[in-house]
């Protein structure tokens, strides 16, 4: 059993429509010309980087965009859709796989299976229609019912944003852990996306031990500063919680509960005097992938310990980079910094960790079509090079020629993966 990161392949309709209120990057970059081909290749390069560290890598596929079924349910179609709805029907937001589902690995659950609950993403219109396709993909990838249980979304009355608001701490990935659900109550001028009732429902559906499950309120200050998901201000891996001082509403209460449940926990907290919430959000310091480097794997020369896979924006933000360099010099649990270029996704508020869904499982129990090695990444890159649009300006979304190109690009990718049944 090991951790597998399933990255969302960035779809051919990737564009900047400024759809996410409370997501500073999405609002700031509204109307810019996007580069879907470069975006998807950046995503593949991150996967390749992580494979070369010896990590296990999987993929999730772009959804059908424009989403004609969603438009039909709204009484319209791609020709007649009002301008107010059009960008939502075209969004490539399924790329942010951390919002696909919440995952509880087998060692934590009552029936000893890995449970996944698809997120309803009901707060943002453009994300609210991801769930049916996500469910179809997860049912295929995790079809082995002895190893997995895949649940449909909880009722949309209660907003659920998936793994972006969930953390797991454990002695080792394959040992029972403590699962932490982070919900919001207030967000200043911004919407709260994760509802406490949704978190509690997911924990029940997954058969988690109430004694080893925490429900923690995200701080209003963090949401109001632009941390629309908890994974913008905190990330956990095995025994390490890496977070901003202002991430949680009741910080002492949460830390005390966590230390009681997992005495080995190491809390690496970044003080606001060193890195302001604003710098943390601009740089996506906490949206790094915090990973355990495999013993004896390709990364063996680096020694042991954990590494952070950070966006370039973290290196470009002086307060953040200073703090990180001091962190790795202390020889604590986090020893390595890796920088990847995911600027196209970052400009919509999605960093390295947003792009991946973590699943702890035996890779042999996963449908192999959803797992990648470098040769498969080469094949995917060739399809993207040939079929993904080079650039999209928001006004291009009205062009019928683009719609056909988007359908064809996705169909070609699915065929290359032997996943035509998803077309
Ligand atoms: O839901 N951006 C996404 C970013 C999701 C990041 N995921 C995590 N933090 N796990 C969102 O706000 C912007 C799309 C646009 O504006 O066109 C967007 O949906």
PDB file of C-alpha atoms in Angstrom, residues 62-249:
ATOM      1  CA  UNK A  62     -10.709  16.308 -18.442  1.00  0.00           C
ATOM      2  CA  UNK A  63     -14.495  16.519 -18.469  1.00  0.00           C
ATOM      3  CA  UNK A  64     -16.701  17.147 -21.525  1.00  0.00           C
ATOM      4  CA  UNK A  65     -16.645  20.880 -22.176  1.00  0.00           C
ATOM      5  CA  UNK A  66     -18.836  22.579 -23.152  1.00  0.00           C
ATOM      6  CA  UNK A  67     -21.076  20.546 -20.845  1.00  0.00           C
ATOM      7  CA  UNK A  68     -24.090  20.115 -23.083  1.00  0.00           C
ATOM      8  CA  UNK A  69     -25.973  17.922 -20.596  1.00  0.00           C
ATOM      9  CA  UNK A  70     -25.723  20.649 -17.963  1.00  0.00           C
ATOM     10  CA  UNK A  71     -26.870  23.293 -20.406  1.00  0.00           C
ATOM     11  CA  UNK A  72     -29.817  21.094 -21.445  1.00  0.00           C
ATOM     12  CA  UNK A  73     -30.815  20.734 -17.787  1.00  0.00           C
ATOM     13  CA  UNK A  74     -30.813  24.533 -17.637  1.00  0.00           C
ATOM     14  CA  UNK A  75     -33.128  24.720 -20.640  1.00  0.00           C
ATOM     15  CA  UNK A  76     -30.533  25.958 -23.097  1.00  0.00           C
ATOM     16  CA  UNK A  77     -27.761  24.754 -25.375  1.00  0.00           C
ATOM     17  CA  UNK A  78     -24.329  25.788 -26.508  1.00  0.00           C
ATOM     18  CA  UNK A  79     -25.672  28.002 -29.319  1.00  0.00           C
ATOM     19  CA  UNK A  80     -28.271  29.849 -27.252  1.00  0.00           C
ATOM     20  CA  UNK A  81     -26.631  29.902 -23.810  1.00  0.00           C
ATOM     21  CA  UNK A  82     -26.790  33.347 -22.192  1.00  0.00           C
ATOM     22  CA  UNK A  83     -23.438  35.061 -21.716  1.00  0.00           C
ATOM     23  CA  UNK A  84     -23.913  34.839 -17.929  1.00  0.00           C
ATOM     24  CA  UNK A  85     -23.767  31.014 -18.060  1.00  0.00           C
ATOM     25  CA  UNK A  86     -21.412  30.356 -20.945  1.00  0.00           C
ATOM     26  CA  UNK A  87     -18.057  30.415 -19.144  1.00  0.00           C
ATOM     27  CA  UNK A  88     -19.357  28.037 -16.471  1.00  0.00           C
ATOM     28  CA  UNK A  89     -20.258  25.495 -19.166  1.00  0.00           C
ATOM     29  CA  UNK A  90     -16.730  25.645 -20.580  1.00  0.00           C
ATOM     30  CA  UNK A  91     -14.612  25.678 -17.428  1.00  0.00           C
ATOM     31  CA  UNK A  92     -11.757  23.191 -17.234  1.00  0.00           C
ATOM     32  CA  UNK A  93     -11.968  23.315 -13.434  1.00  0.00           C
ATOM     33  CA  UNK A  94     -12.031  19.513 -13.086  1.00  0.00           C
ATOM     34  CA  UNK A  95      -8.229  19.795 -13.407  1.00  0.00           C
ATOM     35  CA  UNK A  96      -8.095  20.582  -9.667  1.00  0.00           C
ATOM     36  CA  UNK A  97      -8.377  16.975  -8.592  1.00  0.00           C
ATOM     37  CA  UNK A  98      -7.999  17.835  -4.898  1.00  0.00           C
ATOM     38  CA  UNK A  99     -11.646  18.855  -5.196  1.00  0.00           C
ATOM     39  CA  UNK A 100     -12.775  15.637  -6.889  1.00  0.00           C
ATOM     40  CA  UNK A 101     -13.458  13.648  -3.726  1.00  0.00           C
ATOM     41  CA  UNK A 102     -12.566  13.062  -0.087  1.00  0.00           C
ATOM     42  CA  UNK A 103     -10.511   9.914   0.435  1.00  0.00           C
ATOM     43  CA  UNK A 104     -10.218   7.779   3.567  1.00  0.00           C
ATOM     44  CA  UNK A 105      -7.620   5.035   3.170  1.00  0.00           C
ATOM     45  CA  UNK A 106      -8.414   1.456   4.202  1.00  0.00           C
ATOM     46  CA  UNK A 107      -6.543   1.491   7.543  1.00  0.00           C
ATOM     47  CA  UNK A 108      -8.927   4.195   8.838  1.00  0.00           C
ATOM     48  CA  UNK A 109     -12.282   2.717   7.870  1.00  0.00           C
ATOM     49  CA  UNK A 110     -14.631   0.254   9.595  1.00  0.00           C
ATOM     50  CA  UNK A 111     -14.817  -2.167   6.652  1.00  0.00           C
ATOM     51  CA  UNK A 112     -11.118  -2.031   5.779  1.00  0.00           C
ATOM     52  CA  UNK A 113     -11.742  -0.575   2.315  1.00  0.00           C
ATOM     53  CA  UNK A 114     -10.581   2.759   0.936  1.00  0.00           C
ATOM     54  CA  UNK A 115     -13.615   5.062   0.749  1.00  0.00           C
ATOM     55  CA  UNK A 116     -14.015   7.957  -1.685  1.00  0.00           C
ATOM     56  CA  UNK A 117     -16.920  10.441  -1.654  1.00  0.00           C
ATOM     57  CA  UNK A 118     -17.272  12.639  -4.727  1.00  0.00           C
ATOM     58  CA  UNK A 119     -17.507  16.354  -3.844  1.00  0.00           C
ATOM     59  CA  UNK A 120     -20.703  18.197  -4.785  1.00  0.00           C
ATOM     60  CA  UNK A 121     -18.825  21.514  -5.303  1.00  0.00           C
ATOM     61  CA  UNK A 122     -22.176  23.246  -5.102  1.00  0.00           C
ATOM     62  CA  UNK A 123     -20.897  26.721  -4.101  1.00  0.00           C
ATOM     63  CA  UNK A 124     -19.494  27.674  -7.510  1.00  0.00           C
ATOM     64  CA  UNK A 125     -21.772  27.225 -10.536  1.00  0.00           C
ATOM     65  CA  UNK A 126     -18.904  26.293 -12.833  1.00  0.00           C
ATOM     66  CA  UNK A 127     -17.774  23.526 -10.486  1.00  0.00           C
ATOM     67  CA  UNK A 128     -21.217  22.253  -9.477  1.00  0.00           C
ATOM     68  CA  UNK A 129     -21.553  20.128 -12.634  1.00  0.00           C
ATOM     69  CA  UNK A 130     -18.278  18.225 -12.199  1.00  0.00           C
ATOM     70  CA  UNK A 131     -19.706  15.552  -9.900  1.00  0.00           C
ATOM     71  CA  UNK A 132     -21.395  13.181 -12.418  1.00  0.00           C
ATOM     72  CA  UNK A 133     -18.254  12.776 -14.534  1.00  0.00           C
ATOM     73  CA  UNK A 134     -16.014  12.569 -11.510  1.00  0.00           C
ATOM     74  CA  UNK A 135     -18.210   9.793 -10.156  1.00  0.00           C
ATOM     75  CA  UNK A 136     -18.047   7.914 -13.474  1.00  0.00           C
ATOM     76  CA  UNK A 137     -14.248   8.145 -13.557  1.00  0.00           C
ATOM     77  CA  UNK A 138     -13.737   7.145  -9.931  1.00  0.00           C
ATOM     78  CA  UNK A 139     -16.149   4.191 -10.330  1.00  0.00           C
ATOM     79  CA  UNK A 140     -13.969   2.991 -13.192  1.00  0.00           C
ATOM     80  CA  UNK A 141     -10.570   3.681 -11.644  1.00  0.00           C
ATOM     81  CA  UNK A 142     -11.540   2.179  -8.290  1.00  0.00           C
ATOM     82  CA  UNK A 143     -13.906  -0.537  -9.497  1.00  0.00           C
ATOM     83  CA  UNK A 144     -12.383  -3.273  -7.309  1.00  0.00           C
ATOM     84  CA  UNK A 145     -15.099  -3.517  -4.662  1.00  0.00           C
ATOM     85  CA  UNK A 146     -12.872  -5.546  -2.322  1.00  0.00           C
ATOM     86  CA  UNK A 147     -10.499  -2.596  -2.049  1.00  0.00           C
ATOM     87  CA  UNK A 148     -12.668   0.497  -2.639  1.00  0.00           C
ATOM     88  CA  UNK A 149     -16.083   2.030  -1.993  1.00  0.00           C
ATOM     89  CA  UNK A 150     -16.957   5.036  -4.157  1.00  0.00           C
ATOM     90  CA  UNK A 151     -19.846   7.168  -2.863  1.00  0.00           C
ATOM     91  CA  UNK A 152     -21.902   9.732  -4.791  1.00  0.00           C
ATOM     92  CA  UNK A 153     -21.839  13.309  -3.481  1.00  0.00           C
ATOM     93  CA  UNK A 154     -23.628  14.228  -0.267  1.00  0.00           C
ATOM     94  CA  UNK A 155     -26.820  16.268  -0.882  1.00  0.00           C
ATOM     95  CA  UNK A 156     -25.963  19.680  -2.273  1.00  0.00           C
ATOM     96  CA  UNK A 157     -27.715  21.453   0.598  1.00  0.00           C
ATOM     97  CA  UNK A 158     -24.350  21.080   2.315  1.00  0.00           C
ATOM     98  CA  UNK A 159     -21.387  22.279   0.283  1.00  0.00           C
ATOM     99  CA  UNK A 160     -18.528  19.800  -0.009  1.00  0.00           C
ATOM    100  CA  UNK A 161     -15.179  20.558  -1.701  1.00  0.00           C
ATOM    101  CA  UNK A 162     -13.457  17.206  -1.229  1.00  0.00           C
ATOM    102  CA  UNK A 163      -9.888  16.545  -0.175  1.00  0.00           C
ATOM    103  CA  UNK A 164      -8.936  20.243  -0.289  1.00  0.00           C
ATOM    104  CA  UNK A 165     -10.651  20.517   3.089  1.00  0.00           C
ATOM    105  CA  UNK A 166      -9.431  17.241   4.550  1.00  0.00           C
ATOM    106  CA  UNK A 167      -6.088  16.182   6.038  1.00  0.00           C
ATOM    107  CA  UNK A 168      -4.778  12.888   7.332  1.00  0.00           C
ATOM    108  CA  UNK A 169      -1.988  12.399   9.845  1.00  0.00           C
ATOM    109  CA  UNK A 170      -0.594   8.961  10.577  1.00  0.00           C
ATOM    110  CA  UNK A 171       2.643   7.238  11.630  1.00  0.00           C
ATOM    111  CA  UNK A 172       2.941   5.815   8.081  1.00  0.00           C
ATOM    112  CA  UNK A 173       0.550   5.893   5.114  1.00  0.00           C
ATOM    113  CA  UNK A 174      -0.383   2.226   5.631  1.00  0.00           C
ATOM    114  CA  UNK A 175      -1.132   2.599   9.368  1.00  0.00           C
ATOM    115  CA  UNK A 176      -4.380   3.891  10.945  1.00  0.00           C
ATOM    116  CA  UNK A 177      -4.436   7.666  11.066  1.00  0.00           C
ATOM    117  CA  UNK A 178      -6.270  10.696  12.365  1.00  0.00           C
ATOM    118  CA  UNK A 179      -8.554  12.311   9.792  1.00  0.00           C
ATOM    119  CA  UNK A 180      -9.175  16.043  10.026  1.00  0.00           C
ATOM    120  CA  UNK A 181     -12.106  17.712   8.293  1.00  0.00           C
ATOM    121  CA  UNK A 182     -11.787  21.485   7.995  1.00  0.00           C
ATOM    122  CA  UNK A 183     -15.013  23.423   7.442  1.00  0.00           C
ATOM    123  CA  UNK A 184     -15.796  27.135   7.298  1.00  0.00           C
ATOM    124  CA  UNK A 185     -18.346  29.200   9.221  1.00  0.00           C
ATOM    125  CA  UNK A 186     -17.607  32.753   8.151  1.00  0.00           C
ATOM    126  CA  UNK A 187     -15.456  34.110   5.360  1.00  0.00           C
ATOM    127  CA  UNK A 188     -15.738  37.877   5.614  1.00  0.00           C
ATOM    128  CA  UNK A 189     -16.785  39.132   2.179  1.00  0.00           C
ATOM    129  CA  UNK A 190     -16.251  35.714   0.617  1.00  0.00           C
ATOM    130  CA  UNK A 191     -18.371  32.568   0.489  1.00  0.00           C
ATOM    131  CA  UNK A 192     -17.642  29.628   2.746  1.00  0.00           C
ATOM    132  CA  UNK A 193     -17.434  26.537   0.576  1.00  0.00           C
ATOM    133  CA  UNK A 194     -17.097  23.620   3.000  1.00  0.00           C
ATOM    134  CA  UNK A 195     -20.076  22.969   5.259  1.00  0.00           C
ATOM    135  CA  UNK A 196     -19.576  21.212   8.600  1.00  0.00           C
ATOM    136  CA  UNK A 197     -22.580  18.926   7.975  1.00  0.00           C
ATOM    137  CA  UNK A 198     -21.030  17.758   4.693  1.00  0.00           C
ATOM    138  CA  UNK A 199     -17.768  16.907   6.483  1.00  0.00           C
ATOM    139  CA  UNK A 200     -19.620  14.975   9.190  1.00  0.00           C
ATOM    140  CA  UNK A 201     -21.658  13.102   6.568  1.00  0.00           C
ATOM    141  CA  UNK A 202     -18.516  12.062   4.690  1.00  0.00           C
ATOM    142  CA  UNK A 203     -16.903  10.823   7.916  1.00  0.00           C
ATOM    143  CA  UNK A 204     -20.001   8.698   8.659  1.00  0.00           C
ATOM    144  CA  UNK A 205     -20.202   7.336   5.104  1.00  0.00           C
ATOM    145  CA  UNK A 206     -16.548   6.317   5.301  1.00  0.00           C
ATOM    146  CA  UNK A 207     -17.035   4.476   8.602  1.00  0.00           C
ATOM    147  CA  UNK A 208     -14.348   6.494  10.391  1.00  0.00           C
ATOM    148  CA  UNK A 209     -13.723   5.985  14.095  1.00  0.00           C
ATOM    149  CA  UNK A 210     -15.205   9.073  15.832  1.00  0.00           C
ATOM    150  CA  UNK A 211     -12.374   8.842  18.365  1.00  0.00           C
ATOM    151  CA  UNK A 212      -9.821   9.414  15.605  1.00  0.00           C
ATOM    152  CA  UNK A 213     -11.660  12.067  13.599  1.00  0.00           C
ATOM    153  CA  UNK A 214     -11.489  15.825  14.154  1.00  0.00           C
ATOM    154  CA  UNK A 215     -13.742  18.556  12.797  1.00  0.00           C
ATOM    155  CA  UNK A 216     -11.929  21.867  12.761  1.00  0.00           C
ATOM    156  CA  UNK A 217     -13.139  25.331  11.821  1.00  0.00           C
ATOM    157  CA  UNK A 218     -11.073  27.264   9.280  1.00  0.00           C
ATOM    158  CA  UNK A 219     -10.314  30.807  10.402  1.00  0.00           C
ATOM    159  CA  UNK A 220     -12.457  33.595   9.033  1.00  0.00           C
ATOM    160  CA  UNK A 221      -9.310  35.679   8.522  1.00  0.00           C
ATOM    161  CA  UNK A 222      -7.863  33.024   6.216  1.00  0.00           C
ATOM    162  CA  UNK A 223     -11.009  32.720   4.059  1.00  0.00           C
ATOM    163  CA  UNK A 224     -11.373  36.507   3.947  1.00  0.00           C
ATOM    164  CA  UNK A 225      -7.753  36.801   2.771  1.00  0.00           C
ATOM    165  CA  UNK A 226      -8.404  34.384  -0.113  1.00  0.00           C
ATOM    166  CA  UNK A 227      -7.923  30.891   1.370  1.00  0.00           C
ATOM    167  CA  UNK A 228     -11.107  29.535  -0.194  1.00  0.00           C
ATOM    168  CA  UNK A 229      -9.925  25.994   0.634  1.00  0.00           C
ATOM    169  CA  UNK A 230      -7.960  24.804   3.662  1.00  0.00           C
ATOM    170  CA  UNK A 231      -5.210  23.461   1.380  1.00  0.00           C
ATOM    171  CA  UNK A 232      -4.225  27.062   0.630  1.00  0.00           C
ATOM    172  CA  UNK A 233      -3.065  27.475   4.247  1.00  0.00           C
ATOM    173  CA  UNK A 234      -2.246  23.948   5.479  1.00  0.00           C
ATOM    174  CA  UNK A 235      -0.969  20.585   4.256  1.00  0.00           C
ATOM    175  CA  UNK A 236      -0.315  17.315   6.099  1.00  0.00           C
ATOM    176  CA  UNK A 237       1.763  14.243   5.381  1.00  0.00           C
ATOM    177  CA  UNK A 238       2.298  11.275   7.722  1.00  0.00           C
ATOM    178  CA  UNK A 239       3.358  12.800  11.069  1.00  0.00           C
ATOM    179  CA  UNK A 240       3.827  16.384   9.828  1.00  0.00           C
ATOM    180  CA  UNK A 241       1.292  19.208   9.767  1.00  0.00           C
ATOM    181  CA  UNK A 242       2.644  22.238   7.873  1.00  0.00           C
ATOM    182  CA  UNK A 243       0.383  25.261   8.282  1.00  0.00           C
ATOM    183  CA  UNK A 244       0.048  28.986   8.704  1.00  0.00           C
ATOM    184  CA  UNK A 245      -0.429  30.405  12.180  1.00  0.00           C
ATOM    185  CA  UNK A 246      -3.784  31.899  11.118  1.00  0.00           C
ATOM    186  CA  UNK A 247      -5.189  28.821   9.373  1.00  0.00           C
ATOM    187  CA  UNK A 248      -7.586  27.659  12.094  1.00  0.00           C
ATOM    188  CA  UNK A 249     -10.198  29.402  14.227  1.00  0.00           C
TER     189      UNK A 249
END
